[in-house]
PDB file of C-alpha atoms in Angstrom:
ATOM      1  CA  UNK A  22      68.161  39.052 162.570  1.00  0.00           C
ATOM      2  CA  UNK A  23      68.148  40.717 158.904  1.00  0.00           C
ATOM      3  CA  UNK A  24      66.041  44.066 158.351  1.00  0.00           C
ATOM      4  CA  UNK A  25      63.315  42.891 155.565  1.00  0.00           C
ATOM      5  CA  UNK A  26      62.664  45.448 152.843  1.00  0.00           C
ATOM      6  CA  UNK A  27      60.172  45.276 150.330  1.00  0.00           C
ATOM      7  CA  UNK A  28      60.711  47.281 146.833  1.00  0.00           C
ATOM      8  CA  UNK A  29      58.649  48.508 144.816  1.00  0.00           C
ATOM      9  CA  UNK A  30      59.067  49.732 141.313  1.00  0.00           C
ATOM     10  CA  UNK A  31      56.535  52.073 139.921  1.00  0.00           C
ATOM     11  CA  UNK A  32      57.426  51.093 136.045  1.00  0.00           C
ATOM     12  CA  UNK A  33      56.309  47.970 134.142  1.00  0.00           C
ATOM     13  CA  UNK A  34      59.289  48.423 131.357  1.00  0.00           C
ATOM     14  CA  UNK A  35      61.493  45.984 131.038  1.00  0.00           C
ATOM     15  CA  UNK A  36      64.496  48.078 130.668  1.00  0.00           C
ATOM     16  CA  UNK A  37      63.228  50.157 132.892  1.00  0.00           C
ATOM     17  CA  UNK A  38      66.367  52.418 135.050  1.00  0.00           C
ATOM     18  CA  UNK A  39      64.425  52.064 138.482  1.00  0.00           C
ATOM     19  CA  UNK A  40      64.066  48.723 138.166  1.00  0.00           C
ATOM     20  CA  UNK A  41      68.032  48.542 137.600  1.00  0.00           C
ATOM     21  CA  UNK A  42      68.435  50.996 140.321  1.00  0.00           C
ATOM     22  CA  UNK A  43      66.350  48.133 142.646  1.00  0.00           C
ATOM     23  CA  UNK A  44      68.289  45.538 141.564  1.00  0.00           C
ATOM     24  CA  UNK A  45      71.175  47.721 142.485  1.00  0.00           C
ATOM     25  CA  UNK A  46      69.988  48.057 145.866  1.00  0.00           C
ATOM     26  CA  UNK A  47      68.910  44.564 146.705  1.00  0.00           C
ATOM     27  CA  UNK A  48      72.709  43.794 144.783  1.00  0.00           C
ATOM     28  CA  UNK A  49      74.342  46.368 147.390  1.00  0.00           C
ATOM     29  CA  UNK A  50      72.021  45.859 150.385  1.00  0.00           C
ATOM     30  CA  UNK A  51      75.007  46.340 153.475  1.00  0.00           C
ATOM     31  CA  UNK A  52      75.235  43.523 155.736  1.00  0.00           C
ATOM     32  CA  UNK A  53      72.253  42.388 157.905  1.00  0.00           C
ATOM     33  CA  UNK A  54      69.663  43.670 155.342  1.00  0.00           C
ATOM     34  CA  UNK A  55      67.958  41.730 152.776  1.00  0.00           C
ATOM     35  CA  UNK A  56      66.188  43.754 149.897  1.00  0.00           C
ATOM     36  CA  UNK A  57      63.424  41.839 148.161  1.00  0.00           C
ATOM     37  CA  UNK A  58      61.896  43.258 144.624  1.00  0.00           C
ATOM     38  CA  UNK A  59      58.499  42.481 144.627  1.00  0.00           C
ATOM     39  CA  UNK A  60      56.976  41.027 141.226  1.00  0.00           C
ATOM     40  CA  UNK A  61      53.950  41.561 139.778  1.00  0.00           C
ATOM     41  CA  UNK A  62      52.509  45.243 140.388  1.00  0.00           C
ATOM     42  CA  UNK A  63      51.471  44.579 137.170  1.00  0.00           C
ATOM     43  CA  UNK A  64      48.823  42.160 137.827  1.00  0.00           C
ATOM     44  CA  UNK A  65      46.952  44.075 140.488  1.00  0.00           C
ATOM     45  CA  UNK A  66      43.997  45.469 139.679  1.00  0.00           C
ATOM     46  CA  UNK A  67      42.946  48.960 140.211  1.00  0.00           C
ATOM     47  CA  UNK A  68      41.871  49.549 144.013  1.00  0.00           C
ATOM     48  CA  UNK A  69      37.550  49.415 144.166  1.00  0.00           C
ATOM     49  CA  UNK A  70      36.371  48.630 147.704  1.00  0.00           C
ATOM     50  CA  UNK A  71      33.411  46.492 145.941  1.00  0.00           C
ATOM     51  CA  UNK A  72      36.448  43.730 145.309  1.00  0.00           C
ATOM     52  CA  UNK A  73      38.087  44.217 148.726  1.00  0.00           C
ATOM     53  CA  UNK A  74      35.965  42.136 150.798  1.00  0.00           C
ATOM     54  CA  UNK A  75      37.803  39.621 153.106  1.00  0.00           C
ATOM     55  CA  UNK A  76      37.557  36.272 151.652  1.00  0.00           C
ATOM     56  CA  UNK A  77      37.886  37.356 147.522  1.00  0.00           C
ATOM     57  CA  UNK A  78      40.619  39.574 147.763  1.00  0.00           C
ATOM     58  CA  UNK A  79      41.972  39.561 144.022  1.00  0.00           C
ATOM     59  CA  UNK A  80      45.003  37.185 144.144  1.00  0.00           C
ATOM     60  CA  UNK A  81      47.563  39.623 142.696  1.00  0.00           C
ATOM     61  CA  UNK A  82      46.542  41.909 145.640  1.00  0.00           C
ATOM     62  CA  UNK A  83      46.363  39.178 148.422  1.00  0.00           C
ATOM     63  CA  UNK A  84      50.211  38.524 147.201  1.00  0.00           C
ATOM     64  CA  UNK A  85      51.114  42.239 147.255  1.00  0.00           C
ATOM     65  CA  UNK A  86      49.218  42.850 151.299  1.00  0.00           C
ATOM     66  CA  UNK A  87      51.200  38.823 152.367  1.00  0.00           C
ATOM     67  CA  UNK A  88      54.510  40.477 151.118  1.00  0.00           C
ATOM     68  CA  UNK A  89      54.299  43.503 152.570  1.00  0.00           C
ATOM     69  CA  UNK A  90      53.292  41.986 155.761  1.00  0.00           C
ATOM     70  CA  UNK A  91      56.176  39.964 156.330  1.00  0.00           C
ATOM     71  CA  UNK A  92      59.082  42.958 156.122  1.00  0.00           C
ATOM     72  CA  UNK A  93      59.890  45.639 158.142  1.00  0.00           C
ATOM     73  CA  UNK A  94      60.224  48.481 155.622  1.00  0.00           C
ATOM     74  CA  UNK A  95      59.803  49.840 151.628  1.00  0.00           C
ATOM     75  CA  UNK A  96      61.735  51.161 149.562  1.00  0.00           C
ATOM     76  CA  UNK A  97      59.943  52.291 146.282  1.00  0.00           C
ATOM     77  CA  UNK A  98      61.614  53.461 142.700  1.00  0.00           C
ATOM     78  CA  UNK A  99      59.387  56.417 141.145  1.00  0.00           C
ATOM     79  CA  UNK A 100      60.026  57.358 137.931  1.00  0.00           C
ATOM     80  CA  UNK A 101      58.254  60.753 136.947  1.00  0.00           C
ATOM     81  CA  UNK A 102      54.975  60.173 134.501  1.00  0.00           C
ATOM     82  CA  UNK A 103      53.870  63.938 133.290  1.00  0.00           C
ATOM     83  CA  UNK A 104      54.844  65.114 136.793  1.00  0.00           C
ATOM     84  CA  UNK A 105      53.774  62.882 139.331  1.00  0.00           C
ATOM     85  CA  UNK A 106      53.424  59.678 140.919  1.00  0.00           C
ATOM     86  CA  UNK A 107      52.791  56.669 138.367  1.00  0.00           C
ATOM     87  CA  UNK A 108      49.268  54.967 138.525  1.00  0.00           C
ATOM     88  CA  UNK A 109      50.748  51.744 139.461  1.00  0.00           C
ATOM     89  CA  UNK A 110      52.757  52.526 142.553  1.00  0.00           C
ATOM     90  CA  UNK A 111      49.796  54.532 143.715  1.00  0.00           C
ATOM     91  CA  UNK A 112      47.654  51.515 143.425  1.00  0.00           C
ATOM     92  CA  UNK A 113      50.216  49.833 145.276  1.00  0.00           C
ATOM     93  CA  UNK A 114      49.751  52.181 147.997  1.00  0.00           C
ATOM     94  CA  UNK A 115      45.964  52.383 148.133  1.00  0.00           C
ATOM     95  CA  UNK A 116      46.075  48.406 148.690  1.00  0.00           C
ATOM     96  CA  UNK A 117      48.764  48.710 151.068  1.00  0.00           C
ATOM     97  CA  UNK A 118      46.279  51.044 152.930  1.00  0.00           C
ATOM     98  CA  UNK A 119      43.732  49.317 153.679  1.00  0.00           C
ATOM     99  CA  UNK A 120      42.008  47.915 155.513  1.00  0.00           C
ATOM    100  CA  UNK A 121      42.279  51.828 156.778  1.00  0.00           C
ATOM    101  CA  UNK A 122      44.198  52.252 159.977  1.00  0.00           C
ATOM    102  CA  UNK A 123      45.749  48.690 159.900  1.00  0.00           C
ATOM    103  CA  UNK A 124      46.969  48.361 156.467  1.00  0.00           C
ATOM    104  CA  UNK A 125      50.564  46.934 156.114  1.00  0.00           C
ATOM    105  CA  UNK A 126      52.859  50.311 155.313  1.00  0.00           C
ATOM    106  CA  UNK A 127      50.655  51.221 158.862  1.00  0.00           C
ATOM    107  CA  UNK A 128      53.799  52.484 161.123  1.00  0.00           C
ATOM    108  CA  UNK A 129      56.238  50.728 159.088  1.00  0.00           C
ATOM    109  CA  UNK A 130      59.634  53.031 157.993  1.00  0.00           C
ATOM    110  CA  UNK A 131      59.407  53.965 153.971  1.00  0.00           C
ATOM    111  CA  UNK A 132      61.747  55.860 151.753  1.00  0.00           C
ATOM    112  CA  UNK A 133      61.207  56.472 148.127  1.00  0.00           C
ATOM    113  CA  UNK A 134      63.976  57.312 145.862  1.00  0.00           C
ATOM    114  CA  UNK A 135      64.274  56.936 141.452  1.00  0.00           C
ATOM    115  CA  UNK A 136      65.479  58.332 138.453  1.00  0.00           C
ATOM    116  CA  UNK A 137      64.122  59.945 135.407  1.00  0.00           C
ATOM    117  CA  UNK A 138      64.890  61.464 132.342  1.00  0.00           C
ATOM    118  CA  UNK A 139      64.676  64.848 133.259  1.00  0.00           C
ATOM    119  CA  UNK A 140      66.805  67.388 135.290  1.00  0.00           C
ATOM    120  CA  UNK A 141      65.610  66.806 138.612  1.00  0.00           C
ATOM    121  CA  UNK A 142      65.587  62.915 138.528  1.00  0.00           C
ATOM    122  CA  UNK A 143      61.637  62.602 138.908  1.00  0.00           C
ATOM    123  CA  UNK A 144      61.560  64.896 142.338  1.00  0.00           C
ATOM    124  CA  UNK A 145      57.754  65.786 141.835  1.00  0.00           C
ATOM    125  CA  UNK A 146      56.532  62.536 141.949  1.00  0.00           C
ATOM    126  CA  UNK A 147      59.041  61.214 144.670  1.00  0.00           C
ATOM    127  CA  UNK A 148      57.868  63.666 146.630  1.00  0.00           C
ATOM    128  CA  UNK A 149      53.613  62.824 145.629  1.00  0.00           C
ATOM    129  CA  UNK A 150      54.767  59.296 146.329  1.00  0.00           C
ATOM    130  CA  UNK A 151      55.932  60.731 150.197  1.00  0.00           C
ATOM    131  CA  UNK A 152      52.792  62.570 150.690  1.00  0.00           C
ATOM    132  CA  UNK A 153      50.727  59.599 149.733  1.00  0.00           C
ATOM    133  CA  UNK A 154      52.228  56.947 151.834  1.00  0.00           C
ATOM    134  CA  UNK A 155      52.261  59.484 154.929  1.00  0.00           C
ATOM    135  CA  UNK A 156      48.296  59.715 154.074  1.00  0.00           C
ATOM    136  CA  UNK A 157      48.214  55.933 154.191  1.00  0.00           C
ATOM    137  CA  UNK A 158      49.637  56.239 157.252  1.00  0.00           C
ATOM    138  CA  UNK A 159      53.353  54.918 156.855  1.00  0.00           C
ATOM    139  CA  UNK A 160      56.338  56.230 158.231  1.00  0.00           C
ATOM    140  CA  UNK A 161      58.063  58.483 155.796  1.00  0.00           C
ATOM    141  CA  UNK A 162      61.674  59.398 156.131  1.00  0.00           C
ATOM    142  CA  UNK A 163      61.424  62.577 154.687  1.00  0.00           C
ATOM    143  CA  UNK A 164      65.676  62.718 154.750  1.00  0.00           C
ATOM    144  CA  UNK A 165      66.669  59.427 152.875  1.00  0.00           C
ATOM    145  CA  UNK A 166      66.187  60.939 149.101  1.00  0.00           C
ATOM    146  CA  UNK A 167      67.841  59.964 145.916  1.00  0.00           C
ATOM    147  CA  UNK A 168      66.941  61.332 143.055  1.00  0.00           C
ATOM    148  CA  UNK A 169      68.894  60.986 139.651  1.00  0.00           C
ATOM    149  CA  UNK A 170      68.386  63.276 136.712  1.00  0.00           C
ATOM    150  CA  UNK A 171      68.995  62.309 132.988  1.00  0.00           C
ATOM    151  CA  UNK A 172      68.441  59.032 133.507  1.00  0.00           C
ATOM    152  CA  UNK A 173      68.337  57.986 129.557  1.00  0.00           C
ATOM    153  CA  UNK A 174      72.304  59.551 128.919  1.00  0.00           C
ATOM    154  CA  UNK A 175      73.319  58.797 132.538  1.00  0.00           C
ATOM    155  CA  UNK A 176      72.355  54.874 132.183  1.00  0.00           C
ATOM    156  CA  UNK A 177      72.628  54.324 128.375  1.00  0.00           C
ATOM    157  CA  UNK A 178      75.893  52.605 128.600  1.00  0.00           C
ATOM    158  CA  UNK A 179      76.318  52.089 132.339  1.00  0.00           C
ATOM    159  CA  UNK A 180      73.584  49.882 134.525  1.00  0.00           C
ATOM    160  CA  UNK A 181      73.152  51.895 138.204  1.00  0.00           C
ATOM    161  CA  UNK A 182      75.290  48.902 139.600  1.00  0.00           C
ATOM    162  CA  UNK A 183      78.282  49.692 138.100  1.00  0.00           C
ATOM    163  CA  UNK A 184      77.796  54.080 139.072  1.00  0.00           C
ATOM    164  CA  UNK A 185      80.156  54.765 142.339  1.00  0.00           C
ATOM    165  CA  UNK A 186      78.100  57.832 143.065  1.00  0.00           C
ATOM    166  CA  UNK A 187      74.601  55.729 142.513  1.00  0.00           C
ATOM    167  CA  UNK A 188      75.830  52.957 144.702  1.00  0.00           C
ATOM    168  CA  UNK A 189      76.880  55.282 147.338  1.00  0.00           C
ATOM    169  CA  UNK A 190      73.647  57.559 147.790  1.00  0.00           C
ATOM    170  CA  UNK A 191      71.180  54.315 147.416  1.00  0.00           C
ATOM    171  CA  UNK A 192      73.673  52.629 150.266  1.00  0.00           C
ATOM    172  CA  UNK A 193      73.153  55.415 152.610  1.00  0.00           C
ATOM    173  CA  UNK A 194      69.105  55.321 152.235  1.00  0.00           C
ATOM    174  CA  UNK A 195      69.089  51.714 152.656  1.00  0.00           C
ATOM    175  CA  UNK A 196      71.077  52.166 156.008  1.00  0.00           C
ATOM    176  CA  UNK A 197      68.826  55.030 157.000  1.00  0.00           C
ATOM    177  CA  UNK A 198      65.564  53.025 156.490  1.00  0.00           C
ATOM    178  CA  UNK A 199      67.206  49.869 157.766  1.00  0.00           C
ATOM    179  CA  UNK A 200      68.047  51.890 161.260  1.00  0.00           C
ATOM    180  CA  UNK A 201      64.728  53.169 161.460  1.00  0.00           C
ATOM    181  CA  UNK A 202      62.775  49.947 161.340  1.00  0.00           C
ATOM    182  CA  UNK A 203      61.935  48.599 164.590  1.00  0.00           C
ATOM    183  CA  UNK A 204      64.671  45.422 164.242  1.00  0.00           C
ATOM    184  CA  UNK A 205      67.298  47.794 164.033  1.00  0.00           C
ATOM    185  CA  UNK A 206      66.675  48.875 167.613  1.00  0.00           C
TER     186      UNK A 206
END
């Protein structure tokens, strides 16, 4: 049986270097794990508890809570927006929360890596993104980090894919998340 890992991408760009880095990943998952990239943070709306009500969850957000249901761990890509966490992987979060206590990241093995333009590869808002999810109650591995500075120079002529050192720090967090989800055991 495969370890199922959903990832997220906290930028909407479409040359955007953490979603290359995630289609790295799901390009270099090892053996026995399969990576999906979900599509279409994009599309869900802000988090309001006046439009969570079982029954009309928005569609975009129904999507998001059926995909995350079905996997055994995350992996999200933060990029660093004026030193934090972008808005749209927090929303992702706060609907992955709820309902509170049972949400889908509840329990379930997370790591969060990324890249950005500046010298420490978008560390402040990796590390929001970690205290967040541990909030929502997930299960953050506080050890499997990647975080990859100059992102703009670094990636201008080379996609993630084709960077040995990339591939190899992004392969080692996959196989630390994939050994702490409960199919790994």
């Amino acid at each position: 049986m495969s370890v199922r890992i959903l990832a997220l991408v906290g930028s909407l760009r479409a040359g955007s270097h953490n979603r290359q880095l995630a289609e790295t990943a799901v390009k270099h998952a090892p053996t026995g794990v399969e990576i999906t990239l979900f599509e279409g943070l994009a599309e869900v709306p802000f988090y309001n508890e006046d439009i969570d009500v079982e029954g009309s969850v928005p569609e975009a957000a129904a999507r998001l809570r059926a995909a995350a249901g079905q996997v055994d761990g995350f992996l999200l890509f933060s990029p660093e927006y004026n030193g934090t966490i972008p808005a749209v992987l927090k929303n992702a979060i706060d609907w992955l929360s709820r309902p509170y206590g049972a949400g889908a990241l509840s329990g379930k093995p997370v790591a969060v890596v990324g890249t950005a333009f500046g010298q420490y590869g978008g560390v402040w808002a990796q590390d929001e993104a970690r205290k967040s999810l541990g909030i929502a109650g997930a299960s953050v591995l506080e050890d499997a980090k990647l975080s990859i500075p100059g992102s703009v120079t670094r990636f201008a002529e080379t996609h993630p894919s084709d960077d040995t050192e990339v591939v190899t720090g992004l392969t080692e967090v996959i196989q630390q998340l994939s050994q702490a989800t409960p199919s790994a055991a």
